[in-house]
Coordinates of C-alpha atoms in Angstrom, one line a residue:
M1 CA 18.2 9.2 45.1
T2 CA 17.4 9.7 41.3
L3 CA 15.5 12.9 40.6
S4 CA 12.0 12.3 39.0
C5 CA 11.1 14.7 36.3
T6 CA 7.5 15.4 35.1
I7 CA 6.9 15.9 31.4
I8 CA 3.7 16.8 29.5
F9 CA 3.5 15.9 25.8
D10 CA 1.3 17.9 23.6
P11 CA -0.9 17.6 21.5
F12 CA -1.5 14.3 23.3
G13 CA -2.0 15.8 26.8
R14 CA -0.1 12.9 28.3
R15 CA 1.9 13.3 31.5
V16 CA 4.9 11.1 32.4
S17 CA 7.5 11.1 35.3
V18 CA 10.9 9.8 34.3
P19 CA 14.3 9.7 36.0
A20 CA 16.7 12.5 35.2
G21 CA 18.9 11.6 32.3
T22 CA 16.1 10.1 30.2
T23 CA 15.9 11.2 26.6
L24 CA 12.7 12.9 25.5
F25 CA 12.3 10.1 22.9
Q26 CA 12.4 7.4 25.6
A27 CA 10.1 9.4 27.8
A28 CA 7.5 9.7 25.0
L29 CA 7.9 6.0 24.2
S30 CA 7.1 5.1 27.9
K31 CA 3.7 6.7 27.3
G32 CA 3.1 5.0 24.0
I33 CA 3.9 8.1 22.0
L34 CA 6.0 7.1 18.9
L35 CA 8.0 9.9 17.5
R36 CA 9.6 9.9 14.0
S37 CA 13.0 8.1 14.1
D38 CA 14.1 7.5 10.5
C39 CA 17.7 7.1 11.7
G40 CA 17.0 4.9 14.7
E41 CA 17.6 7.5 17.4
K42 CA 21.1 8.4 16.1
G43 CA 20.3 12.1 15.8
T44 CA 21.0 12.3 12.0
C45 CA 17.5 12.6 10.5
G46 CA 16.0 15.5 12.5
K47 CA 12.5 13.9 12.3
C48 CA 12.1 13.7 16.1
R49 CA 12.2 17.5 16.5
V50 CA 10.1 18.9 19.4
I51 CA 9.5 22.3 21.0
V52 CA 10.1 22.7 24.7
D53 CA 8.9 25.4 27.1
H54 CA 12.0 25.3 29.4
P55 CA 15.2 24.6 27.3
D56 CA 17.3 25.1 30.5
H57 CA 15.7 21.9 32.0
L58 CA 17.4 19.8 29.4
S59 CA 21.0 18.8 28.6
P60 CA 22.9 21.2 26.3
R61 CA 22.5 20.7 22.5
T62 CA 24.7 17.9 21.1
E63 CA 26.9 18.4 18.0
Q64 CA 24.2 16.7 15.9
E65 CA 21.5 19.1 17.2
Q66 CA 23.7 22.1 16.5
K67 CA 24.1 21.0 13.0
L68 CA 20.5 20.2 12.3
L69 CA 18.8 23.0 14.4
K70 CA 21.2 25.9 13.9
K71 CA 18.5 28.0 12.2
R72 CA 16.0 27.3 15.0
G73 CA 15.7 28.8 18.4
P74 CA 16.9 27.1 21.6
D75 CA 13.4 25.8 22.4
H76 CA 13.7 23.4 19.4
R77 CA 15.4 20.1 20.3
L78 CA 15.9 16.6 18.9
A79 CA 14.0 14.2 21.3
C80 CA 16.5 11.4 20.8
Q81 CA 19.4 13.7 21.9
A82 CA 17.9 15.9 24.6
R83 CA 18.0 14.5 28.1
V84 CA 15.8 15.9 30.8
L85 CA 17.7 17.2 33.8
K86 CA 14.7 18.5 35.9
G87 CA 11.0 19.2 35.6
P88 CA 8.5 20.3 35.0
L89 CA 8.7 20.4 31.2
R90 CA 6.1 20.7 28.4
V91 CA 7.0 19.2 25.1
T92 CA 5.1 19.9 21.9
V93 CA 5.4 17.6 18.9
P94 CA 4.9 19.5 15.6
E95 CA 1.8 18.3 13.7
N96 CA 3.8 17.2 10.7
L97 CA 6.1 15.0 12.8
V98 CA 3.4 13.2 14.8
L99 CA 3.6 9.5 13.8
G100 CA 0.2 8.2 13.1
D101 CA -1.0 4.6 12.7
E102 CA -2.9 5.0 9.4
V103 CA -2.2 2.3 6.8
F104 CA -3.3 2.6 3.2
G105 CA -3.5 -0.5 0.9
K106 CA -2.0 -3.8 1.9
T107 CA -5.4 -5.5 2.5
G108 CA -6.9 -5.6 -0.9
I109 CA -6.6 -9.3 -1.8
Q110 CA -9.7 -11.0 -3.0
G111 CA -10.9 -14.1 -4.7
N112 CA -10.8 -17.9 -4.3
F113 CA -7.6 -19.8 -4.3
S114 CA -6.7 -23.4 -5.1
I115 CA -6.6 -25.5 -1.9
D116 CA -4.5 -28.4 -0.8
P117 CA -3.3 -27.2 2.6
S118 CA -0.6 -28.8 4.6
V119 CA -3.0 -29.3 7.5
R120 CA -6.2 -31.3 7.8
R121 CA -8.8 -31.8 10.5
F122 CA -10.5 -35.1 11.3
P123 CA -13.6 -34.8 13.5
L124 CA -14.5 -38.0 15.3
T125 CA -17.6 -38.7 17.3
A126 CA -17.5 -40.6 20.6
D127 CA -19.4 -43.4 18.9
Q128 CA -16.9 -43.6 16.0
I129 CA -14.1 -44.0 18.6
K130 CA -16.0 -46.6 20.5
A131 CA -16.7 -48.6 17.4
I132 CA -13.0 -49.4 17.0
D133 CA -12.4 -53.1 17.8
D134 CA -11.3 -53.2 21.5
T135 CA -10.7 -57.0 21.9
T136 CA -7.1 -56.2 22.6
V137 CA -5.7 -53.6 24.9
L138 CA -5.2 -50.5 22.9
S139 CA -3.6 -47.2 24.0
R140 CA -5.6 -44.1 23.6
E141 CA -3.4 -42.8 20.7
E142 CA -3.6 -46.2 18.9
K143 CA -7.4 -46.1 19.1
I144 CA -7.5 -42.6 17.7
R145 CA -5.1 -43.6 15.0
R146 CA -7.3 -46.6 14.0
A147 CA -10.4 -44.4 14.1
V148 CA -9.0 -41.8 11.7
E149 CA -7.8 -44.6 9.4
A150 CA -11.1 -46.3 9.4
R151 CA -13.1 -43.1 9.0
F152 CA -10.9 -41.1 6.6
S153 CA -8.4 -43.7 5.2
Q154 CA -5.6 -41.5 6.6
T155 CA -2.6 -42.7 8.6
I156 CA -1.4 -40.5 11.4
D157 CA 1.5 -40.3 13.8
F158 CA 1.8 -39.0 17.3
K159 CA 5.3 -37.5 17.7
D160 CA 4.7 -34.6 20.1
L161 CA 3.8 -34.6 23.8
L162 CA 1.2 -31.8 23.5
P163 CA -1.5 -33.8 21.6
L164 CA -0.9 -36.8 23.9
T165 CA -1.4 -34.5 26.9
Q166 CA -4.6 -33.3 25.4
L167 CA -5.7 -36.8 24.7
A168 CA -5.0 -37.8 28.3
D169 CA -7.9 -35.5 29.4
P170 CA -10.7 -37.9 30.4
Y171 CA -13.4 -35.6 29.0
V172 CA -11.7 -35.2 25.7
Y173 CA -11.2 -38.9 25.2
T174 CA -14.7 -40.0 26.1
H175 CA -16.5 -37.3 24.0
D176 CA -16.4 -36.0 20.4
L177 CA -13.0 -34.7 19.4
T178 CA -11.1 -33.3 16.4
V179 CA -7.6 -34.5 15.4
V180 CA -5.5 -31.8 13.8
V181 CA -2.9 -33.3 11.4
Q182 CA 0.0 -31.3 9.7
E183 CA 2.2 -32.4 6.8
N184 CA 3.9 -35.8 7.1
N185 CA 0.8 -37.1 8.9
H186 CA 2.0 -35.3 12.1
V187 CA -0.7 -34.9 14.8
T188 CA -0.3 -31.5 16.4
A189 CA -3.5 -31.1 18.4
I190 CA -6.5 -33.0 19.9
Q191 CA -9.4 -30.6 20.4
P192 CA -12.6 -31.3 22.3
G193 CA -15.7 -31.2 20.1
L194 CA -16.3 -31.5 16.3
H195 CA -14.5 -28.7 14.5
P196 CA -14.1 -29.6 10.9
K197 CA -13.3 -26.0 9.8
G198 CA -9.7 -24.8 10.3
I199 CA -8.3 -21.4 9.5
G200 CA -4.8 -20.1 8.6
I201 CA -3.1 -16.7 8.6
A202 CA -0.7 -15.3 6.1
F203 CA 1.5 -12.4 7.3
D204 CA 3.5 -10.0 5.1
I205 CA 6.0 -8.3 7.4
G206 CA 7.2 -5.1 5.6
T207 CA 9.7 -2.7 6.9
T208 CA 6.9 -0.1 7.1
T209 CA 3.7 -2.1 7.4
I210 CA 2.6 -5.5 8.7
A211 CA -0.4 -7.1 7.0
A212 CA -2.4 -10.2 8.0
Y213 CA -4.8 -12.3 5.9
M214 CA -7.0 -14.8 7.7
C215 CA -8.1 -17.7 5.4
D216 CA -10.6 -20.5 5.4
L217 CA -8.3 -23.5 4.7
A218 CA -11.2 -25.6 3.4
A219 CA -12.9 -23.0 1.2
G220 CA -9.8 -21.2 -0.1
T221 CA -11.2 -17.8 0.7
I222 CA -9.9 -14.8 2.7
L223 CA -12.1 -14.2 5.7
S224 CA -10.5 -11.0 7.0
A225 CA -7.5 -8.8 6.2
K226 CA -5.9 -6.3 8.6
A227 CA -2.8 -4.1 8.5
M228 CA -0.9 -1.8 10.8
V229 CA 2.3 0.2 10.9
N230 CA 5.4 -2.0 11.8
P231 CA 6.2 -0.9 15.4
Q232 CA 9.9 -1.7 14.8
R233 CA 10.0 1.7 13.2
R234 CA 11.2 3.1 16.5
Y235 CA 14.6 1.5 15.6
G236 CA 14.7 3.3 12.3
E237 CA 12.7 3.5 9.0
D238 CA 15.1 1.2 7.1
V239 CA 16.6 -2.2 7.6
I240 CA 20.2 -0.9 8.0
S241 CA 19.1 1.2 11.0
R242 CA 17.4 -1.8 12.6
I243 CA 20.5 -4.0 12.0
S244 CA 22.7 -1.3 13.5
A245 CA 20.4 -1.1 16.5
V246 CA 21.1 -4.8 17.2
N247 CA 24.8 -4.3 16.6
D248 CA 24.9 -1.5 19.1
N249 CA 22.7 -3.3 21.7
P250 CA 22.2 -7.0 21.5
E251 CA 19.0 -6.6 23.6
A252 CA 17.4 -4.8 20.6
L253 CA 17.2 -8.2 18.8
A254 CA 14.7 -9.6 21.3
A255 CA 12.9 -6.3 21.6
Q256 CA 12.4 -6.1 17.8
Q257 CA 11.2 -9.7 17.7
R258 CA 8.7 -9.0 20.4
L259 CA 7.5 -5.9 18.6
A260 CA 6.9 -7.9 15.4
A261 CA 5.2 -10.8 17.2
G262 CA 3.1 -8.3 19.3
A263 CA 1.9 -6.6 16.2
M264 CA 1.1 -9.9 14.5
N265 CA -0.9 -11.0 17.6
H266 CA -2.8 -7.8 17.5
L267 CA -3.7 -8.3 13.9
M268 CA -4.6 -11.9 14.5
D269 CA -6.9 -11.0 17.4
S270 CA -8.6 -8.3 15.2
C271 CA -9.2 -10.9 12.5
L272 CA -10.6 -13.4 15.0
E273 CA -12.9 -10.8 16.5
E274 CA -14.2 -9.7 13.1
T275 CA -14.9 -13.3 12.0
G276 CA -16.1 -14.7 15.3
Q277 CA -13.4 -17.4 15.3
S278 CA -11.4 -18.7 18.3
R279 CA -7.7 -19.1 18.5
D280 CA -7.9 -22.9 18.6
T281 CA -9.2 -22.8 15.0
I282 CA -5.8 -21.5 13.7
D283 CA -4.0 -24.4 12.2
R284 CA -1.1 -22.9 10.2
I285 CA 0.7 -19.6 9.6
T286 CA 2.9 -18.4 6.7
V287 CA 5.2 -15.4 6.9
V288 CA 6.9 -13.4 4.1
G289 CA 9.1 -10.4 4.4
N290 CA 12.5 -9.0 3.3
T291 CA 15.5 -10.9 4.6
T292 CA 16.1 -8.6 7.5
M293 CA 12.4 -8.7 8.6
Q294 CA 12.3 -12.5 8.5
H295 CA 15.6 -12.7 10.5
L296 CA 14.3 -10.3 13.1
F297 CA 11.0 -12.1 13.4
A298 CA 12.7 -15.5 13.8
G299 CA 14.9 -14.0 16.5
L300 CA 18.1 -14.4 14.4
N301 CA 20.8 -11.8 14.8
P302 CA 21.0 -10.0 11.4
H303 CA 24.5 -8.7 11.8
T304 CA 25.8 -10.6 8.7
L305 CA 23.2 -8.7 6.6
G306 CA 24.9 -5.4 7.4
T307 CA 28.4 -6.2 6.3
A308 CA 29.9 -7.5 3.1
P309 CA 29.3 -10.1 1.7
Y310 CA 25.8 -9.6 3.2
L311 CA 25.0 -13.3 3.8
P312 CA 21.8 -14.5 5.5
V313 CA 21.9 -16.9 8.4
F314 CA 19.4 -19.1 6.6
Q315 CA 18.2 -19.5 3.0
D316 CA 15.8 -22.4 3.0
S317 CA 12.4 -22.1 4.6
L318 CA 12.0 -22.3 8.4
V319 CA 9.1 -24.0 10.2
P320 CA 9.2 -23.1 13.9
T321 CA 6.1 -23.1 16.1
C322 CA 3.9 -20.4 17.5
K323 CA 5.4 -21.1 20.9
D324 CA 8.9 -20.5 19.5
L325 CA 7.9 -17.1 18.2
G326 CA 5.5 -15.8 20.8
L327 CA 2.4 -16.0 18.6
H328 CA -0.9 -16.4 20.4
A329 CA -2.2 -19.5 18.7
A330 CA -1.9 -23.1 19.9
E331 CA 1.8 -23.7 20.7
N332 CA 2.3 -26.5 18.2
V333 CA 0.9 -24.5 15.2
P334 CA 3.6 -24.5 12.5
V335 CA 4.8 -21.2 11.1
F336 CA 6.2 -21.5 7.6
I337 CA 8.7 -18.7 7.0
F338 CA 9.5 -18.3 3.3
P339 CA 13.0 -19.0 2.0
V340 CA 15.3 -16.1 1.0
I341 CA 17.6 -15.6 -1.9
S342 CA 20.3 -13.3 -0.5
G343 CA 20.9 -10.7 2.2
F344 CA 18.6 -8.2 0.4
L345 CA 16.3 -10.5 -1.5
G346 CA 13.8 -12.1 0.8
G347 CA 10.7 -14.2 0.9
D348 CA 8.6 -11.2 -0.2
I349 CA 10.0 -11.1 -3.8
L350 CA 9.6 -14.9 -4.0
A351 CA 6.0 -14.5 -2.8
A352 CA 5.4 -11.8 -5.4
C353 CA 6.7 -14.1 -8.1
L354 CA 4.4 -16.8 -6.8
G355 CA 1.5 -14.4 -6.6
D356 CA 1.8 -13.5 -10.2
L357 CA 3.0 -17.0 -11.3
S358 CA 5.6 -15.2 -13.4
H359 CA 7.9 -18.2 -13.4
T360 CA 5.2 -20.3 -15.1
R361 CA 4.5 -17.9 -18.0
E362 CA 6.0 -18.0 -21.5
K363 CA 6.2 -14.2 -21.6
T364 CA 9.1 -12.4 -20.1
S365 CA 8.0 -10.8 -16.8
L366 CA 9.9 -8.3 -14.7
I367 CA 8.8 -7.8 -11.1
I368 CA 9.8 -4.6 -9.4
D369 CA 9.2 -4.3 -5.7
I370 CA 10.2 -0.9 -4.5
G371 CA 10.3 -0.2 -0.8
T372 CA 13.2 0.8 1.4
N373 CA 15.1 -1.7 -0.8
G374 CA 14.6 -2.3 -4.5
E375 CA 14.0 -5.9 -5.3
L376 CA 14.0 -7.2 -8.9
M377 CA 13.1 -10.5 -10.4
L378 CA 13.1 -11.4 -14.1
C379 CA 11.4 -14.6 -15.3
T380 CA 12.2 -15.5 -18.9
G381 CA 10.3 -18.7 -19.3
D382 CA 13.2 -21.1 -18.5
Q383 CA 15.3 -19.0 -16.1
I384 CA 14.8 -16.8 -13.1
W385 CA 17.1 -13.9 -12.4
A386 CA 17.1 -11.6 -9.4
T387 CA 19.0 -8.7 -7.9
S388 CA 18.6 -6.0 -5.3
C389 CA 19.2 -2.2 -5.5
A390 CA 20.2 0.1 -2.7
T391 CA 17.3 2.5 -3.3
G392 CA 17.2 3.5 0.3
P393 CA 14.1 4.8 2.1
A394 CA 14.0 8.1 0.2
L395 CA 11.4 6.7 -2.3
E396 CA 9.1 6.1 0.7
G397 CA 9.4 9.6 2.1
A398 CA 12.2 8.9 4.6
Q399 CA 15.4 10.9 4.5
I400 CA 13.5 13.6 2.8
S401 CA 13.3 16.9 4.7
S402 CA 9.5 17.1 4.4
G403 CA 9.1 13.4 3.9
M404 CA 6.5 11.2 5.7
R405 CA 4.6 8.0 5.3
A406 CA 1.5 7.8 3.2
A407 CA -1.0 9.2 5.8
T408 CA -3.5 12.0 6.0
G409 CA -2.0 15.3 4.9
A410 CA 0.8 13.7 2.9
V411 CA 1.2 15.2 -0.6
S412 CA 0.6 12.1 -2.8
R413 CA 0.3 13.5 -6.3
V414 CA 1.9 16.4 -8.1
W415 CA 1.4 17.5 -11.7
V416 CA 1.8 20.4 -14.0
D417 CA -1.2 22.3 -15.4
N418 CA -0.7 25.2 -17.7
G419 CA 2.9 25.7 -16.4
A420 CA 1.8 25.7 -12.8
I421 CA 2.7 22.9 -10.3
I422 CA -0.4 21.5 -8.6
H423 CA -0.7 19.0 -5.8
E424 CA -3.1 16.6 -4.0
T425 CA -2.9 15.3 -0.5
I426 CA -4.3 12.1 1.1
N427 CA -7.8 12.6 2.3
Q428 CA -7.6 16.2 0.9
A429 CA -6.2 17.4 4.2
P430 CA -3.9 20.4 4.4
A431 CA -0.4 19.4 3.3
I432 CA 2.0 18.6 6.2
G433 CA 4.6 16.6 4.3
I434 CA 5.2 14.5 1.2
C435 CA 5.1 10.7 0.8
G436 CA 6.9 8.5 -1.8
T437 CA 4.5 8.8 -4.7
G438 CA 4.6 12.6 -4.3
V439 CA 8.4 12.5 -4.2
I440 CA 8.5 10.9 -7.7
D441 CA 5.8 13.3 -9.0
I442 CA 7.4 16.5 -7.6
L443 CA 10.7 15.6 -9.3
A444 CA 9.0 15.0 -12.6
A445 CA 7.0 18.3 -12.2
M446 CA 10.2 20.3 -11.4
R447 CA 11.9 18.8 -14.4
K448 CA 9.0 19.6 -16.8
T449 CA 8.9 23.2 -15.6
G450 CA 12.7 23.5 -15.7
T451 CA 12.9 24.1 -11.9
I452 CA 15.5 21.4 -11.7
R453 CA 18.3 21.0 -14.3
E454 CA 19.7 17.7 -15.6
D455 CA 22.5 17.8 -13.0
G456 CA 20.0 18.1 -10.2
K457 CA 20.6 21.7 -9.3
F458 CA 17.8 24.2 -8.9
D459 CA 17.2 27.1 -11.4
P460 CA 17.3 30.0 -9.0
D461 CA 15.1 32.1 -11.3
K462 CA 12.2 29.8 -11.3
P463 CA 9.1 30.5 -9.1
G464 CA 9.2 28.8 -5.7
V465 CA 13.0 28.4 -5.6
T466 CA 14.9 29.9 -2.7
A467 CA 18.5 30.9 -3.4
D468 CA 21.4 31.7 -1.1
D469 CA 23.5 34.9 -1.0
N470 CA 25.6 33.5 -3.9
G471 CA 22.6 33.0 -6.1
T472 CA 22.6 29.2 -5.8
G473 CA 19.2 27.6 -5.6
R474 CA 18.8 25.8 -2.3
A475 CA 15.2 24.7 -2.0
F476 CA 11.8 24.6 -3.7
T477 CA 8.6 25.2 -1.9
L478 CA 5.5 23.5 -3.2
P479 CA 3.0 26.3 -4.1
G480 CA 0.3 26.7 -1.4
T481 CA 2.1 24.7 1.2
D482 CA 5.1 24.7 3.6
V483 CA 6.4 21.5 2.0
R484 CA 10.0 22.1 0.9
F485 CA 12.3 20.1 -1.3
V486 CA 15.9 20.9 -0.7
L487 CA 19.1 20.0 -2.6
K488 CA 19.9 17.1 -0.3
D489 CA 16.4 15.7 -1.0
V490 CA 17.1 15.8 -4.8
R491 CA 20.4 14.1 -4.3
Q492 CA 18.7 11.3 -2.3
V493 CA 16.3 10.7 -5.1
Q494 CA 19.0 10.8 -7.7
L495 CA 20.9 8.1 -5.9
A496 CA 17.8 5.9 -5.5
K497 CA 16.6 6.2 -9.0
A498 CA 20.1 5.6 -10.4
A499 CA 20.4 2.4 -8.4
L500 CA 17.1 1.1 -9.7
S501 CA 17.6 2.0 -13.3
V502 CA 21.1 0.6 -13.5
G503 CA 20.0 -2.5 -11.6
I504 CA 17.3 -3.2 -14.2
Q505 CA 19.5 -2.6 -17.1
L506 CA 22.3 -4.8 -15.9
M507 CA 20.0 -7.6 -15.1
L508 CA 18.4 -7.5 -18.6
E509 CA 21.9 -7.5 -20.1
K510 CA 23.1 -10.5 -18.0
A511 CA 19.9 -12.4 -19.0
E512 CA 20.4 -11.3 -22.6
V513 CA 16.8 -10.0 -22.6
T514 CA 16.0 -7.3 -25.2
R515 CA 12.2 -7.2 -24.7
V516 CA 10.2 -7.3 -21.5
D517 CA 6.6 -8.3 -22.2
R518 CA 5.2 -7.6 -18.7
T519 CA 6.5 -5.3 -16.0
I520 CA 4.8 -5.7 -12.7
L521 CA 5.1 -2.9 -10.1
T522 CA 4.4 -4.1 -6.6
G523 CA 4.8 -3.2 -3.0
A524 CA 2.9 -0.7 -0.9
F525 CA 4.7 2.1 -2.7
G526 CA 5.7 0.4 -5.9
A527 CA 2.2 -0.2 -7.0
K528 CA 1.0 3.4 -6.5
F529 CA 3.6 5.7 -8.1
D530 CA 3.1 7.1 -11.6
W531 CA 5.4 5.0 -13.7
E532 CA 5.4 7.5 -16.5
N533 CA 6.8 10.1 -14.1
A534 CA 9.3 7.6 -12.9
R535 CA 10.4 7.0 -16.5
D536 CA 10.7 10.7 -17.1
I537 CA 13.1 11.2 -14.3
G538 CA 15.3 8.2 -15.3
M539 CA 14.1 5.8 -12.6
L540 CA 12.6 3.2 -15.0
P541 CA 14.5 2.5 -18.3
P542 CA 12.2 3.2 -21.3
I543 CA 12.7 -0.4 -22.6
I544 CA 10.6 -1.9 -19.8
C545 CA 7.8 0.7 -20.3
E546 CA 7.2 -0.1 -24.0
N547 CA 4.8 -3.1 -23.3
E548 CA 2.4 -4.1 -20.6
M549 CA 2.7 -2.2 -17.3
I550 CA 0.9 -3.8 -14.3
A551 CA 0.3 -2.4 -10.9
A552 CA -0.2 -5.2 -8.3
E553 CA -0.2 -3.8 -4.8
N554 CA -0.3 -6.9 -2.7
L555 CA 1.6 -9.6 -4.7
A556 CA 3.7 -10.6 -1.7
G557 CA 0.6 -11.1 0.4
T558 CA -1.0 -13.0 -2.4
G559 CA 1.9 -15.4 -2.6
A560 CA 1.8 -15.9 1.1
V561 CA -1.9 -16.7 0.9
M562 CA -1.3 -19.2 -1.9
A563 CA 1.4 -21.0 0.0
L564 CA -0.9 -21.1 3.1
L565 CA -3.8 -22.7 1.2
N566 CA -1.8 -25.1 -1.0
K567 CA 1.2 -27.1 0.1
T568 CA 2.2 -27.5 -3.6
Y569 CA 3.1 -23.8 -3.6
E570 CA 5.2 -24.2 -0.4
T571 CA 7.3 -26.8 -2.3
E572 CA 7.3 -24.7 -5.4
V573 CA 8.6 -21.5 -3.7
R574 CA 11.4 -23.6 -2.1
T575 CA 12.4 -25.0 -5.5
M576 CA 12.2 -21.5 -7.0
A577 CA 14.5 -20.0 -4.4
R578 CA 17.2 -22.6 -5.4
Q579 CA 16.8 -21.9 -9.1
V580 CA 17.3 -18.2 -9.0
T581 CA 20.4 -16.8 -10.5
F582 CA 21.5 -13.9 -8.2
I583 CA 23.3 -10.9 -9.6
D584 CA 25.6 -8.9 -7.3
L585 CA 25.4 -5.5 -8.9
A586 CA 28.4 -4.1 -7.0
S587 CA 30.7 -6.7 -8.5
E588 CA 29.6 -6.1 -12.1
P589 CA 32.2 -4.3 -14.3
G590 CA 31.4 -0.7 -14.9
F591 CA 28.7 -0.6 -12.3
V592 CA 30.1 2.5 -10.5
E593 CA 30.6 4.4 -13.7
R594 CA 27.1 3.6 -15.0
F595 CA 25.6 4.4 -11.6
S596 CA 27.3 7.8 -11.5
A597 CA 26.0 8.6 -15.0
A598 CA 22.5 7.6 -14.1
T599 CA 22.2 10.1 -11.3
R600 CA 21.6 12.8 -13.9
F601 CA 18.1 13.4 -15.1
P602 CA 17.1 12.7 -18.7
S603 CA 16.8 15.7 -21.0
L604 CA 13.4 17.2 -21.4
D605 CA 13.3 16.1 -25.0

């Protein structure tokens, strides 16, 4: 008989009983407590650290725990490594490691959009149906077909069983009804009553955040916008961790698909509740995301995205149904999943280009979408170039010792005032960590004060720097906080900023572009960071900062909305995907040497 062990998790006050051998991470998850897991439960990030009252009730420390917790007492454990042997046990999650559900940004899309949707609604009264000439024997679908053509001059086709099943309902057929018709005159639903107004939902599935935009398909307006943290984060903060989770356990594919679909259903229900709409008014859905997120949502194994040559399973758009994907709308509702360019250039960068209409402008435009992956697109008026940079999750606060998402208490701004380093946190709360925008700022501030040298090493004589017995600077503590930036953190940012800078420069060279008229910074993080500080630490080449710099936070979501509301844009984005010239940075001559050189910080001059 398996021993049952009782665990209490603080500060949540939740009690759970689990079988002996269960990890603390899984025990917390069973009660809906999501702990930090930047590495996907591999024990390498240290972000799931907890404090226990009875260390002897747990399995011995693993090698990974010994390495990461060697300076902490035996009551400190990694939840993903520690297995409960017996109860009772009280586990405390440190405040700075509690994973909240706050989401900032992502919902700020406004305005009217051009409309010509792929779906139309044709309301028919019972009298209009009866008015059809019935001198011959007509099937029900033929009568509806003729009624729509007579009333709206529109031909329609019944190809699916579902609308015929709905039409077979005696009540529906003899009363007012609404015919829902998708592209190619394809009838997808017969609804009782007159419902001329249909809605659509555009989703932006980010690695960190999922956003939903509910739109009026007839008016071209956004009715509601909601966002939440992507629950797939339990499998890691970056796409590589989530791919690895599937490689290690094939069941993780279905689990991640369900997590994404469940989050989207929650957002959909929230939008419906806010607007007073019902599910049967949803007629079409569009989805954008990076290549891995789109594969996972579609239920496609992303293993080819994790190994060279990093090829996607699909490149053209997909149009499954809500039933295929587990979305809670009518089962025949189509879901337009954007095309992708490559393994690391997905529908989100295409949507961002569409959202800005960069490909239609005469001016040269550079779109930079920085998240856990850096995606770049260059539109020169007659050509489109694109590449991706392995920036990693450091620029979003992951893989940083005090790093965290943009949430209450995160250091979001850092600057220098009269030689002193000053900071600001989200919601002016006490500092418990540092998010991506703060990471860029703190590096720039440390460079301006000489705290960090060009090679990335700390000056041990500067205030706030902690040195080891050999006099080597090992960490910097942000004044007035417990937030520390260690040498490993600096190195992570050096690698990320070098990848982005060299990627931009190589793409400009390949396209023979010497002037960028417009640089658009987008993405939840990309639109918020201080681009001047990014330039000063060598993350953005000066050439792109000489002209117009534009922060556009929700361009991918904007593009998803545009495609939802106008079928011309659906066609346009598919054409655009085929026209892009993709640059594989790793295969470019001299890339490694240039990357290595770019890890240094520019001189203060």
